[in-house]
Structure formats: C-alpha cells, structure tokens
Amino acid sequence: MPDRTQTIAYPAPGSRPSRRDEEPLAPHVIVLFGATGDLAKRKLLPGLAYLQQSKFAPDVRIVGSATEDLTVDEFRERARQAVETYGTHRMSDEEWTQFASRLDYVSVSAGPEALAATVKAAEDLLGAGACRLHYLSVPPKAAQAVIAMLRDADLVERARVVMEKPFGDDLASAIQLNDFVHETFDEAQVFRIDHFLGKEAALNILAFRFANGLFEPIWNRNHIDHVQIDIPEELGLDQRATFYEPTGAFKDMVVTHLMQVMSFVAMEPPTALEPRAISEEKNKVFRSMLPIQATDVVRGQYSGYRNEDGVAPDSDTETFIALKVEIDNWRWAGVPFFLRTGKRMAQGQRIISIAFKEAPKTMFPTGFGAEGPDHLTFDLADSSRVSLSFYGKRPGPGMRLEKLSMQFSTQETKSAGDVLEAYERLILDAMRGDHTLFTTAEGIESLWERSAHLLEDPPPVKTYQPGTWGPNAIHQLIAPRAWRLPFEREWRENKPKS
Ligand code: BG6
C-alpha cells in the first residue's frame, strides 16, 4: 500500500500551517490609517502599546496616518492621552517613553511618497525582514482611497491589510470593494476584522461546544427552543455622528458582530481549528439563513437622536434594531434566533441565551414555580461568564421549585490577568498571518445578500425613550416568548456578600 499520509493534505490543501502561536513574531511596521479617530484612541493605540510593552509584539514601529496635519510630537501626545485614558494596563513613564519613540506620523495629504519614505525609515530602524501591517480604521467610503494610496506608495509586498467593518454597504458595494481590494492585495493578505470574534468569551463558545461531550448532542432543534443574542448599549453616539448617521444599528452591529457571533453558536463542528475549516462552517450558516423579512424587524430611534450634532433633523437612521433570524438547515429549522442591539438603552449587556425546550411538567403543575425554559447564558463581557440555569427544589416543607444556576466567570480563575482585549488578540493574529477569526469575502457577501429585502424596504423607525429596552413592538416580535433582559436574577458575583 502506498503511504497515503504523504499525499493527503489535512485538513485541506493550502490551509497549513494552521496555528503559529509558538513561532517568534517578525518585526513589523504597523501603518495605522484613521490614527486620530475614535477607534484608534479607545482601542488600537492602547492595544498596540500593550502588545509592544509585553512579550507579544516587542519589535514594532507604528506610523499613524490621518487627514489631520499633525507633527510627530502632537501625534505622540494624542497617543499618550489615549493610552492614559483608555489603556487597561498600567505603563510606567519609562515604558511610555520607550513606546512613544516608536511612533511616527504622516498626514494623508502628504501623499504616497511621504508615506513610503516614513515607512521605509521605520523599516530601516527595525532591520532586515520587517513586515508591514496596514490597519484601515477608516469608514467604508475611505477604504478604497487608502488601498490606492498603499499601491501608489508601493507598500503591498510583505504586507497584510486589516479592514474594519462594515465591509461595504450592501451586496453590490461589498462585491465591488472585494474586487477592488483584490486588484492590489491577494486574499491571503486581507484580514477583515470583526472584533467580537476576538473576545475571549466568543472564543469560549467554540471551546464550550466542541471541547465537551455534554452539550453538543442537545445543540439542535430537538432540544433548543430559541436563541437570543442581545447586545444593548447604554452609550449613545459619542461624537460619532459622521460614521453612525449613514450606518445605523443594522450595519454597525447586526450584519457584523451579532451575526458573526451567531455563526459561532449555530455552526457545525469544523474539521479543525483552522481558518479554512472554520470559515467553511460559518459560511454554511450564512448560506442557510433565510432572507430577512421586514415584518420580522423592529427598527427604533431614540427620542432626541435627531437633535444630536451631525444628525439630519428628519433622519431615518435606526439607533436600535431587533429582528428574528431563521436558519433553515437540519440543525436549526424552526428555532428562531432573536437579535437585538441599540444605543442609549437601559443597560449595557452582551449576552447570548440558549433557551432549552421545557420538560413536560405534569408532576409540577402551574403554581409550583416551574414556568419558563432553562437557559444556558454566555456573557460576552470582558470578564466572560457562563451560566446554566435549572429548576431545583426550594428548601423547606412540601415541594416547591425555584430557578437555580451553575455559573462560571473568568474573573474567578487564576488566568484572569492573561485575557487579551479583542483588538490586541486580533492584531496579533493578523501579524502572524492567522485568518481563523477573520471574516471572508464570501461570508460577508452572503450576509449582505440575505439582508437585501430589509435594506431595500426597511420598516419605519419607531421612537423609544432613552434608558429603555426599545420600542414596544419588540414584545410582539418575540411573543409568546419573552426577552431575557433585564435579568430577573443577577449574576452571582454581583450579589452583595452576606
Ligand atoms: C463597534 C460599534 O464595532 O462595537 C460601536 O461600531 C459599538 O457602535 C461597539 O459600541 C461595541 O463593542 P464593544 O466591544 O464595546 O461591545
């Protein structure tokens, strides 16, 4: 018999090597477009500072670029404020000075030659073998101009490019953008980022489902009644009207984060924990989604939105959206996925609730306290948590039932300090060339395609009061079920100690 292991590539031709965690990271010049923007300030600069200071990516230089004309010192000062305000890891003065010396700035208006010269100077300081990571933290409309600039500056070789969401505005623009990007960069160089997939808690869904034998056998329509992915936010526009007004909650959050997370919940077991196998399974989920119908969608706008700076007085942009999604495959047919997110809502939460089918309660008729499904809940907060609720006997005479729960929190573990912020993790993955947690052109195009009806003919926005859970119509959308939030019981660690 011939040795077949020599000829059969596993898991799939061209997909290896899958994980490169152990290999030393090459020195990198990171070109950060949108370097003065909100995301750079809140996440990217603090994250890069941490990666550089820690053992993860010590050998990097960062070239900031944006439309503003700043000197290098002015940019360093902005970066210092960002790291001080939003950084989650303390930096000493010495560490800061060291990091600051790695920052350069070149304004977009200086043109491709100036950009090329600044990158070249940074590469010379890093020495031979430096790679390039171009991070496009810019709105979809500006992405093409940046790609063209990179081409004109001859910064395509040895480069990877990270592109922020939303990737396009609809199917046609996503296809056009993908084609445009592919004229300059190979798909292997492109990393479409969705930071929710870099959250420790989102990855824990994969570990929970596929590393344990307990839950996967019941992870289907025979045992699961419905799923809720609920990401209300307390914060409002936060000076992001220019981005938010043409975008809205569906494009900002749903077609991106919520659906990506949904694919982790709904996918079949991938053949391996590697990019191609995971993308295949995620894309099958997206292809199985039924087109979203306007009748399954509630769009909302908080009262007062139209008076915000930069918002049109007759704006139709939704700041809230709730919808029902159906995945028409053997595992999920008939199991609705309810998705909800919005700005200026009652609480900031990020939960996924799996509601199990109820047991026949003949032994415990109404009044015994056993109403409503058991839930498995994932909290995607930075201190990720998982809770499994079940009915148990209430202590005391007779036989009354009450909801109990088993809970886990990363905070309670010894490794809580090792958690990487989502952007930190994903920037590191991109530098390593690991596509596992990035979205593919095909996946994004499928999602836009399933959203076409809604985008063409969205239902009118309904007003909701800031500090609430959205317009009243959300209850009809989910009836006879109910939204899980607000929680009836708090997570255990929130309870005051007695
Ligand atoms: C971003 C959206 O992608 O995600 C924001 O543009 C939103 O509108 C944010 O507030 C939420 O992310 P996180 O990680 O803070 O939950």
Short mmCIF file of C-alpha atoms and ligand atoms in Angstrom, two decimals:
data_model
loop_
_atom_site.label_atom_id
_atom_site.label_comp_id
_atom_site.label_asym_id
_atom_site.label_seq_id
_atom_site.Cartn_x
_atom_site.Cartn_y
_atom_site.Cartn_z
CA MET A 1 0.00 0.00 0.00
CA PRO A 2 1.35 3.47 -0.80
CA ASP A 3 1.79 5.76 2.18
CA ARG A 4 -1.33 7.91 1.75
CA THR A 5 -0.32 10.30 4.50
CA GLN A 6 2.23 11.72 2.07
CA THR A 7 -0.43 12.64 -0.46
CA ILE A 8 -3.45 13.60 1.64
CA ALA A 9 -3.19 17.10 2.98
CA TYR A 10 -5.05 17.52 6.23
CA PRO A 11 -7.24 19.41 6.97
CA ALA A 12 -7.27 20.86 3.46
CA PRO A 13 -4.69 21.66 0.80
CA GLY A 14 -3.16 25.06 1.29
CA SER A 15 -4.56 25.53 4.74
CA ARG A 16 -1.43 24.75 6.70
CA PRO A 17 0.24 25.83 8.86
CA SER A 18 -2.85 26.48 10.94
CA ARG A 19 -1.51 27.83 14.22
CA ARG A 20 1.69 29.79 14.52
CA ASP A 21 1.43 30.79 18.16
CA GLU A 22 4.83 29.39 19.02
CA GLU A 23 6.83 31.00 16.22
CA PRO A 24 8.66 34.23 17.04
CA LEU A 25 6.92 37.22 15.55
CA ALA A 26 8.78 39.09 12.79
CA PRO A 27 9.42 42.80 13.34
CA HIS A 28 6.54 44.86 11.99
CA VAL A 29 5.82 48.36 10.80
CA ILE A 30 2.17 49.00 11.58
CA VAL A 31 0.64 51.72 9.45
CA LEU A 32 -2.46 52.94 11.22
CA PHE A 33 -4.90 54.79 8.97
CA GLY A 34 -7.53 56.73 10.90
CA ALA A 35 -4.92 57.22 13.62
CA THR A 36 -6.71 60.20 15.16
CA GLY A 37 -10.14 58.56 15.10
CA ASP A 38 -12.31 57.19 17.87
CA LEU A 39 -11.33 53.53 17.47
CA ALA A 40 -7.62 54.34 17.38
CA LYS A 41 -7.99 56.38 20.54
CA ARG A 42 -10.08 53.91 22.51
CA LYS A 43 -8.70 50.57 21.41
CA LEU A 44 -5.95 50.49 18.81
CA LEU A 45 -3.30 52.77 20.31
CA PRO A 46 -3.76 51.41 23.86
CA GLY A 47 -3.75 47.87 22.44
CA LEU A 48 -0.61 48.45 20.38
CA ALA A 49 1.09 49.99 23.38
CA TYR A 50 0.34 46.87 25.40
CA LEU A 51 1.43 44.48 22.65
CA GLN A 52 4.70 46.35 22.29
CA GLN A 53 5.36 46.54 26.01
CA SER A 54 4.51 42.92 26.63
CA LYS A 55 6.28 39.92 25.23
CA PHE A 56 3.72 39.59 22.44
CA ALA A 57 4.98 42.07 19.82
CA PRO A 58 8.06 43.83 21.15
CA ASP A 59 9.58 44.67 17.78
CA VAL A 60 7.15 47.07 16.15
CA ARG A 61 7.08 50.66 14.94
CA ILE A 62 3.84 52.47 14.31
CA VAL A 63 3.21 55.02 11.58
CA GLY A 64 0.00 56.92 12.25
CA SER A 65 -1.81 58.49 9.33
CA ALA A 66 -4.97 60.58 9.13
CA THR A 67 -6.35 63.62 7.37
CA GLU A 68 -5.27 65.96 10.15
CA ASP A 69 -1.95 67.77 9.82
CA LEU A 70 -0.09 66.85 12.99
CA THR A 71 3.56 66.88 13.90
CA VAL A 72 5.03 63.65 15.22
CA ASP A 73 5.13 65.19 18.71
CA GLU A 74 1.46 66.17 18.51
CA PHE A 75 0.56 62.64 17.48
CA ARG A 76 2.63 61.19 20.33
CA GLU A 77 0.83 63.47 22.74
CA ARG A 78 -2.56 62.29 21.46
CA ALA A 79 -1.42 58.71 21.77
CA ARG A 80 -0.27 59.35 25.34
CA GLN A 81 -3.68 60.72 26.26
CA ALA A 82 -5.39 57.75 24.60
CA VAL A 83 -3.24 55.21 26.43
CA GLU A 84 -3.70 57.01 29.74
CA THR A 85 -7.45 57.32 29.35
CA TYR A 86 -8.36 54.01 27.79
CA GLY A 87 -5.43 51.66 28.37
CA THR A 88 -6.24 48.74 30.63
CA HIS A 89 -2.62 48.01 31.55
CA ARG A 90 -0.56 50.49 33.58
CA MET A 91 2.53 51.89 31.86
CA SER A 92 5.46 53.44 33.72
CA ASP A 93 6.98 56.71 32.44
CA GLU A 94 9.93 54.76 31.17
CA GLU A 95 7.72 52.31 29.29
CA TRP A 96 5.77 55.16 27.78
CA THR A 97 8.91 56.97 26.59
CA GLN A 98 10.09 53.75 25.02
CA PHE A 99 6.78 53.20 23.23
CA ALA A 100 6.47 56.85 22.17
CA SER A 101 9.85 56.70 20.44
CA ARG A 102 8.31 54.05 18.14
CA LEU A 103 5.52 56.32 16.92
CA ASP A 104 5.68 58.36 13.71
CA TYR A 105 3.03 60.32 11.90
CA VAL A 106 2.40 61.27 8.31
CA SER A 107 -0.67 63.15 7.15
CA VAL A 108 -2.70 61.62 4.30
CA SER A 109 -2.40 64.93 2.44
CA ALA A 110 1.39 64.48 2.28
CA GLY A 111 0.75 61.80 -0.37
CA PRO A 112 2.08 58.32 -1.15
CA GLU A 113 5.72 59.30 -1.45
CA ALA A 114 5.85 60.78 2.04
CA LEU A 115 4.09 57.70 3.39
CA ALA A 116 6.55 55.39 1.62
CA ALA A 117 9.51 57.36 2.98
CA THR A 118 8.21 57.24 6.56
CA VAL A 119 7.56 53.50 6.36
CA LYS A 120 10.99 52.94 4.84
CA ALA A 121 12.65 54.88 7.65
CA ALA A 122 10.73 52.79 10.22
CA GLU A 123 11.78 49.58 8.46
CA ASP A 124 15.42 50.63 8.47
CA LEU A 125 15.23 51.07 12.23
CA LEU A 126 13.73 47.60 12.66
CA GLY A 127 16.32 45.92 10.45
CA ALA A 128 16.04 43.22 7.81
CA GLY A 129 12.92 41.11 7.46
CA ALA A 130 10.42 43.67 8.73
CA CYS A 131 6.82 43.01 7.67
CA ARG A 132 4.04 45.55 7.17
CA LEU A 133 0.62 45.60 8.73
CA HIS A 134 -1.71 48.24 7.32
CA TYR A 135 -4.66 48.84 9.63
CA LEU A 136 -7.52 50.62 7.87
CA SER A 137 -9.52 52.15 10.70
CA VAL A 138 -11.48 54.24 8.22
CA PRO A 139 -15.14 54.32 7.08
CA PRO A 140 -16.09 52.06 4.12
CA LYS A 141 -16.11 55.00 1.71
CA ALA A 142 -12.49 55.91 2.52
CA ALA A 143 -11.15 52.34 2.33
CA GLN A 144 -10.60 52.38 -1.43
CA ALA A 145 -8.61 55.60 -1.34
CA VAL A 146 -6.31 54.08 1.29
CA ILE A 147 -5.82 50.90 -0.74
CA ALA A 148 -4.97 53.04 -3.79
CA MET A 149 -2.53 55.04 -1.68
CA LEU A 150 -0.82 51.85 -0.49
CA ARG A 151 -0.48 50.69 -4.08
CA ASP A 152 0.90 54.05 -5.19
CA ALA A 153 3.31 54.06 -2.26
CA ASP A 154 4.46 50.56 -3.25
CA LEU A 155 3.67 49.18 0.21
CA VAL A 156 2.00 45.96 -0.92
CA GLU A 157 4.84 43.48 -0.68
CA ARG A 158 5.43 41.79 2.68
CA ALA A 159 2.21 43.42 3.80
CA ARG A 160 -1.07 42.40 5.37
CA VAL A 161 -4.05 44.67 5.47
CA VAL A 162 -6.67 44.79 8.21
CA MET A 163 -10.01 46.21 7.12
CA GLU A 164 -12.65 47.46 9.53
CA LYS A 165 -16.35 46.80 9.28
CA PRO A 166 -18.85 47.49 7.88
CA PHE A 167 -17.35 45.95 4.77
CA GLY A 168 -19.38 47.73 2.10
CA ASP A 169 -22.94 49.00 2.49
CA ASP A 170 -24.81 46.28 0.66
CA LEU A 171 -24.11 43.30 -1.59
CA ALA A 172 -23.14 45.35 -4.66
CA SER A 173 -20.74 47.62 -2.78
CA ALA A 174 -19.19 44.68 -0.88
CA ILE A 175 -18.53 42.83 -4.14
CA GLN A 176 -17.13 45.98 -5.68
CA LEU A 177 -14.91 46.60 -2.65
CA ASN A 178 -13.69 42.99 -2.60
CA ASP A 179 -12.84 43.21 -6.31
CA PHE A 180 -11.08 46.49 -5.79
CA VAL A 181 -9.03 45.18 -2.88
CA HIS A 182 -8.10 42.06 -4.85
CA GLU A 183 -6.64 44.19 -7.64
CA THR A 184 -3.93 45.18 -5.17
CA PHE A 185 -3.80 42.54 -2.42
CA ASP A 186 -4.16 38.76 -2.55
CA GLU A 187 -6.94 37.36 -0.39
CA ALA A 188 -4.24 35.81 1.83
CA GLN A 189 -3.09 39.34 2.70
CA VAL A 190 -6.55 40.62 3.66
CA PHE A 191 -7.89 40.47 7.22
CA ARG A 192 -11.49 41.68 7.57
CA ILE A 193 -11.78 42.31 11.25
CA ASP A 194 -14.83 41.82 13.45
CA HIS A 195 -13.64 42.47 16.96
CA PHE A 196 -16.45 40.49 18.59
CA LEU A 197 -14.77 37.33 17.33
CA GLY A 198 -11.62 38.29 19.20
CA LYS A 199 -13.40 38.50 22.54
CA GLU A 200 -12.29 35.80 24.91
CA ALA A 201 -15.91 34.97 25.62
CA ALA A 202 -16.78 34.46 21.96
CA LEU A 203 -13.93 32.01 21.60
CA ASN A 204 -15.14 30.29 24.69
CA ILE A 205 -18.33 29.39 22.81
CA LEU A 206 -16.22 27.25 20.49
CA ALA A 207 -14.35 25.65 23.38
CA PHE A 208 -17.56 25.06 25.30
CA ARG A 209 -19.35 23.48 22.36
CA PHE A 210 -16.61 21.45 20.80
CA ALA A 211 -14.26 20.51 23.64
CA ASN A 212 -17.00 18.96 25.79
CA GLY A 213 -19.20 15.97 25.14
CA LEU A 214 -22.09 17.20 27.23
CA PHE A 215 -23.79 19.90 25.20
CA GLU A 216 -23.23 19.18 21.52
CA PRO A 217 -25.70 16.25 21.48
CA ILE A 218 -28.52 18.56 22.57
CA TRP A 219 -27.40 21.55 20.49
CA ASN A 220 -30.21 21.37 17.95
CA ARG A 221 -33.89 21.91 17.22
CA ASN A 222 -34.94 18.86 19.22
CA HIS A 223 -33.81 20.43 22.48
CA ILE A 224 -33.41 24.15 21.89
CA ASP A 225 -36.48 26.37 21.73
CA HIS A 226 -34.86 29.60 20.63
CA VAL A 227 -31.70 31.67 20.92
CA GLN A 228 -31.30 35.33 21.90
CA ILE A 229 -28.29 37.44 21.06
CA ASP A 230 -28.86 40.64 22.97
CA ILE A 231 -26.35 43.50 22.95
CA PRO A 232 -27.99 46.64 24.31
CA GLU A 233 -25.66 49.58 24.91
CA GLU A 234 -26.07 52.44 27.33
CA LEU A 235 -23.76 54.70 25.38
CA GLY A 236 -25.03 56.99 22.66
CA LEU A 237 -23.31 58.44 19.61
CA ASP A 238 -20.26 59.71 21.46
CA GLN A 239 -19.27 62.18 18.72
CA ARG A 240 -19.50 59.52 16.04
CA ALA A 241 -22.44 61.02 14.13
CA THR A 242 -20.47 61.23 10.88
CA PHE A 243 -19.94 57.49 10.99
CA TYR A 244 -23.23 56.49 12.57
CA GLU A 245 -25.73 58.58 10.60
CA PRO A 246 -25.13 56.80 7.26
CA THR A 247 -24.57 53.46 9.00
CA GLY A 248 -27.20 52.74 11.68
CA ALA A 249 -27.52 49.84 14.08
CA PHE A 250 -28.07 47.12 11.47
CA LYS A 251 -24.84 47.79 9.56
CA ASP A 252 -22.85 48.84 12.61
CA MET A 253 -23.70 45.87 14.78
CA VAL A 254 -26.02 43.23 13.30
CA VAL A 255 -24.69 42.34 9.87
CA THR A 256 -21.30 42.37 11.53
CA HIS A 257 -20.92 41.45 15.20
CA LEU A 258 -24.25 39.82 16.07
CA MET A 259 -24.34 37.61 13.00
CA GLN A 260 -20.71 36.63 13.33
CA VAL A 261 -21.32 35.59 16.92
CA MET A 262 -24.48 33.81 15.82
CA SER A 263 -22.41 31.75 13.42
CA PHE A 264 -20.27 30.51 16.34
CA VAL A 265 -23.44 29.40 18.11
CA ALA A 266 -25.01 27.81 15.04
CA MET A 267 -22.12 26.27 13.09
CA GLU A 268 -21.48 22.57 12.65
CA PRO A 269 -18.28 21.27 14.25
CA PRO A 270 -15.41 22.36 11.99
CA THR A 271 -12.98 19.65 10.93
CA ALA A 272 -10.15 21.55 12.62
CA LEU A 273 -9.48 24.74 14.49
CA GLU A 274 -8.01 26.41 11.46
CA PRO A 275 -9.13 29.22 9.19
CA ARG A 276 -10.48 27.36 6.22
CA ALA A 277 -12.44 24.79 8.21
CA ILE A 278 -13.99 27.44 10.46
CA SER A 279 -14.85 29.77 7.58
CA GLU A 280 -16.50 26.92 5.71
CA GLU A 281 -18.80 26.18 8.63
CA LYS A 282 -19.58 29.83 9.31
CA ASN A 283 -20.35 30.44 5.67
CA LYS A 284 -22.71 27.45 5.62
CA VAL A 285 -24.65 29.07 8.46
CA PHE A 286 -24.92 32.31 6.49
CA ARG A 287 -25.98 30.48 3.35
CA SER A 288 -28.68 28.65 5.35
CA MET A 289 -30.14 31.89 6.68
CA LEU A 290 -33.50 32.76 5.23
CA PRO A 291 -33.68 36.26 3.73
CA ILE A 292 -34.57 38.73 6.47
CA GLN A 293 -38.14 39.95 6.11
CA ALA A 294 -39.11 43.50 7.08
CA THR A 295 -42.03 42.03 9.06
CA ASP A 296 -39.52 40.28 11.34
CA VAL A 297 -37.70 43.51 12.13
CA VAL A 298 -38.32 46.33 14.60
CA ARG A 299 -36.28 49.46 13.90
CA GLY A 300 -36.09 52.14 16.57
CA GLN A 301 -34.63 55.58 17.06
CA TYR A 302 -34.15 57.11 20.49
CA SER A 303 -36.03 60.25 21.21
CA GLY A 304 -33.64 63.17 20.82
CA TYR A 305 -31.39 61.49 18.23
CA ARG A 306 -32.42 63.96 15.55
CA ASN A 307 -31.18 66.85 17.70
CA GLU A 308 -27.68 65.42 18.03
CA ASP A 309 -24.84 67.29 16.30
CA GLY A 310 -24.29 65.95 12.81
CA VAL A 311 -27.68 64.20 12.58
CA ALA A 312 -30.28 65.23 9.98
CA PRO A 313 -33.47 66.69 11.51
CA ASP A 314 -35.51 64.12 9.55
CA SER A 315 -33.04 61.25 9.93
CA ASP A 316 -34.38 57.74 9.35
CA THR A 317 -31.26 56.08 10.79
CA GLU A 318 -32.08 53.35 13.30
CA THR A 319 -30.27 53.52 16.63
CA PHE A 320 -31.97 50.29 17.68
CA ILE A 321 -32.89 47.10 15.94
CA ALA A 322 -34.47 43.82 16.94
CA LEU A 323 -35.06 41.02 14.49
CA LYS A 324 -35.88 37.38 14.04
CA VAL A 325 -33.43 35.31 12.01
CA GLU A 326 -34.15 31.82 10.77
CA ILE A 327 -31.52 29.28 9.82
CA ASP A 328 -33.07 26.76 7.51
CA ASN A 329 -30.94 23.67 7.97
CA TRP A 330 -31.36 20.30 9.69
CA ARG A 331 -29.96 21.51 12.98
CA TRP A 332 -31.92 24.74 13.32
CA ALA A 333 -35.10 24.69 11.21
CA GLY A 334 -37.93 26.10 13.33
CA VAL A 335 -35.61 27.55 16.01
CA PRO A 336 -35.78 31.35 15.86
CA PHE A 337 -32.71 33.44 16.65
CA PHE A 338 -33.73 36.79 18.13
CA LEU A 339 -31.15 39.53 17.80
CA ARG A 340 -31.34 42.92 19.49
CA THR A 341 -29.00 45.87 19.88
CA GLY A 342 -29.28 49.62 20.28
CA LYS A 343 -27.83 52.82 21.66
CA ARG A 344 -28.96 54.69 24.79
CA MET A 345 -30.73 51.66 26.18
CA ALA A 346 -31.46 50.70 29.77
CA GLN A 347 -28.27 48.70 30.34
CA GLY A 348 -25.09 47.74 28.57
CA GLN A 349 -25.06 43.94 28.24
CA ARG A 350 -23.71 41.41 25.79
CA ILE A 351 -25.45 38.11 26.25
CA ILE A 352 -26.29 35.01 24.29
CA SER A 353 -29.12 32.97 25.76
CA ILE A 354 -29.86 29.45 24.64
CA ALA A 355 -33.41 28.62 25.80
CA PHE A 356 -33.99 24.89 26.13
CA LYS A 357 -37.33 23.27 25.47
CA GLU A 358 -39.38 22.84 28.61
CA ALA A 359 -39.89 19.45 30.21
CA PRO A 360 -43.46 18.10 30.35
CA LYS A 361 -44.43 19.49 33.74
CA THR A 362 -47.19 17.05 34.63
CA MET A 363 -45.60 16.38 38.01
CA PHE A 364 -45.26 20.09 38.74
CA PRO A 365 -48.43 21.83 37.61
CA THR A 366 -48.83 25.60 37.39
CA GLY A 367 -48.09 27.26 40.69
CA PHE A 368 -45.18 25.01 41.62
CA GLY A 369 -42.75 27.63 40.32
CA ALA A 370 -41.52 25.82 37.23
CA GLU A 371 -42.59 28.22 34.49
CA GLY A 372 -40.26 29.19 31.68
CA PRO A 373 -37.32 27.47 29.99
CA ASP A 374 -33.90 26.61 31.38
CA HIS A 375 -31.15 28.72 29.87
CA LEU A 376 -27.54 28.47 29.02
CA THR A 377 -26.20 32.01 29.00
CA PHE A 378 -22.91 33.32 27.68
CA ASP A 379 -21.93 36.78 28.80
CA LEU A 380 -19.55 38.31 26.26
CA ALA A 381 -18.39 40.96 28.72
CA ASP A 382 -14.65 41.37 29.18
CA SER A 383 -14.86 39.18 32.28
CA SER A 384 -16.57 36.42 30.37
CA ARG A 385 -19.17 34.34 32.16
CA VAL A 386 -21.30 31.30 31.50
CA SER A 387 -24.38 30.30 33.44
CA LEU A 388 -26.60 27.26 33.24
CA SER A 389 -29.96 27.63 34.92
CA PHE A 390 -32.16 24.75 36.01
CA TYR A 391 -35.03 24.05 38.34
CA GLY A 392 -34.37 22.65 41.77
CA LYS A 393 -36.28 22.17 44.96
CA ARG A 394 -36.81 25.21 47.12
CA PRO A 395 -35.66 24.30 50.65
CA GLY A 396 -38.41 23.80 53.21
CA PRO A 397 -41.54 21.74 53.56
CA GLY A 398 -43.53 20.46 50.61
CA MET A 399 -42.31 20.50 47.03
CA ARG A 400 -41.89 23.92 45.52
CA LEU A 401 -39.44 24.65 42.74
CA GLU A 402 -37.10 27.52 42.09
CA LYS A 403 -34.59 28.52 39.44
CA LEU A 404 -31.00 27.73 40.38
CA SER A 405 -27.84 28.16 38.36
CA MET A 406 -24.31 26.94 37.89
CA GLN A 407 -22.03 29.79 37.00
CA PHE A 408 -18.51 30.30 35.76
CA SER A 409 -16.57 33.54 35.48
CA THR A 410 -13.10 34.07 34.02
CA GLN A 411 -12.56 36.57 36.81
CA GLU A 412 -12.56 33.76 39.32
CA THR A 413 -9.74 31.92 37.59
CA LYS A 414 -6.02 32.32 38.10
CA SER A 415 -5.56 33.27 34.46
CA ALA A 416 -7.94 36.28 34.53
CA GLY A 417 -4.92 38.57 34.07
CA ASP A 418 -3.95 36.85 30.80
CA VAL A 419 -7.07 37.98 28.94
CA LEU A 420 -6.17 39.94 25.83
CA GLU A 421 -8.50 42.70 24.71
CA ALA A 422 -10.21 41.68 21.44
CA TYR A 423 -8.25 44.09 19.23
CA GLU A 424 -4.97 43.12 20.85
CA ARG A 425 -5.60 39.49 20.09
CA LEU A 426 -6.73 40.10 16.53
CA ILE A 427 -3.87 42.46 15.66
CA LEU A 428 -1.51 39.79 16.91
CA ASP A 429 -3.28 37.12 14.85
CA ALA A 430 -3.09 39.33 11.75
CA MET A 431 0.65 39.90 12.27
CA ARG A 432 1.04 36.12 12.49
CA GLY A 433 -1.00 35.66 9.32
CA ASP A 434 -3.66 33.66 11.14
CA HIS A 435 -7.06 34.14 9.48
CA THR A 436 -9.03 31.92 11.87
CA LEU A 437 -11.00 34.74 13.47
CA PHE A 438 -11.37 36.97 10.44
CA THR A 439 -14.29 37.09 8.07
CA THR A 440 -14.13 36.08 4.44
CA ALA A 441 -15.35 37.88 1.33
CA GLU A 442 -17.86 35.10 0.73
CA GLY A 443 -19.28 35.22 4.26
CA ILE A 444 -19.76 38.96 4.13
CA GLU A 445 -21.35 38.86 0.72
CA SER A 446 -23.82 36.14 1.86
CA LEU A 447 -24.87 38.30 4.80
CA TRP A 448 -25.49 41.31 2.60
CA GLU A 449 -27.41 39.13 0.20
CA ARG A 450 -29.71 37.82 2.99
CA SER A 451 -30.23 41.43 4.10
CA ALA A 452 -31.23 42.79 0.69
CA HIS A 453 -35.02 42.96 1.31
CA LEU A 454 -34.53 44.79 4.55
CA LEU A 455 -32.10 47.28 3.08
CA GLU A 456 -34.37 47.98 0.11
CA ASP A 457 -37.54 48.39 2.10
CA PRO A 458 -36.86 48.93 5.80
CA PRO A 459 -39.83 49.32 8.14
CA PRO A 460 -40.20 52.88 9.51
CA VAL A 461 -38.27 53.69 12.68
CA LYS A 462 -40.29 53.74 15.91
CA THR A 463 -39.28 56.13 18.66
CA TYR A 464 -38.12 54.84 22.05
CA GLN A 465 -37.19 56.69 25.17
CA PRO A 466 -33.50 56.70 26.11
CA GLY A 467 -32.89 54.36 29.03
CA THR A 468 -35.46 51.78 27.93
CA TRP A 469 -35.30 48.42 26.17
CA GLY A 470 -36.52 49.72 22.79
CA PRO A 471 -39.91 50.38 21.18
CA ASN A 472 -42.91 48.38 22.46
CA ALA A 473 -43.13 46.36 19.26
CA ILE A 474 -40.19 44.22 20.46
CA HIS A 475 -42.60 42.23 22.60
CA GLN A 476 -44.80 41.25 19.65
CA LEU A 477 -41.71 40.24 17.72
CA ILE A 478 -40.73 37.61 20.26
CA ALA A 479 -44.18 36.60 21.61
CA PRO A 480 -45.21 34.16 23.04
CA ARG A 481 -41.63 34.07 24.30
CA ALA A 482 -40.08 36.94 26.24
CA TRP A 483 -36.81 38.86 26.10
CA ARG A 484 -34.40 37.54 28.64
CA LEU A 485 -33.08 41.00 29.59
CA PRO A 486 -33.39 42.58 32.06
CA PHE A 487 -32.31 39.55 34.07
CA GLU A 488 -34.64 38.55 36.87
CA ARG A 489 -31.66 37.37 38.89
CA GLU A 490 -28.22 38.92 38.92
CA TRP A 491 -25.04 37.10 38.12
CA ARG A 492 -23.85 35.56 41.32
CA GLU A 493 -20.68 37.65 41.65
CA ASN A 494 -22.78 40.83 41.59
CA LYS A 495 -24.73 39.85 44.65
CA PRO A 496 -23.74 41.61 47.86
CA LYS A 497 -21.85 39.28 50.18
CA SER A 498 -23.91 38.36 53.24
C1 BG6 B 1 -18.37 48.78 17.42
C2 BG6 B 1 -19.52 49.64 17.02
O1 BG6 B 1 -17.96 47.97 16.35
O2 BG6 B 1 -18.74 47.96 18.51
C3 BG6 B 1 -19.95 50.50 18.19
O3 BG6 B 1 -19.14 50.48 15.93
C4 BG6 B 1 -20.22 49.63 19.39
O4 BG6 B 1 -21.10 51.26 17.84
C5 BG6 B 1 -19.05 48.70 19.67
O5 BG6 B 1 -20.44 50.48 20.51
C6 BG6 B 1 -19.35 47.72 20.77
O6 BG6 B 1 -18.19 46.98 21.02
P1 BG6 B 1 -17.81 46.51 22.49
O7 BG6 B 1 -16.60 45.67 22.33
O8 BG6 B 1 -17.57 47.76 23.28
O9 BG6 B 1 -19.02 45.78 22.99
#
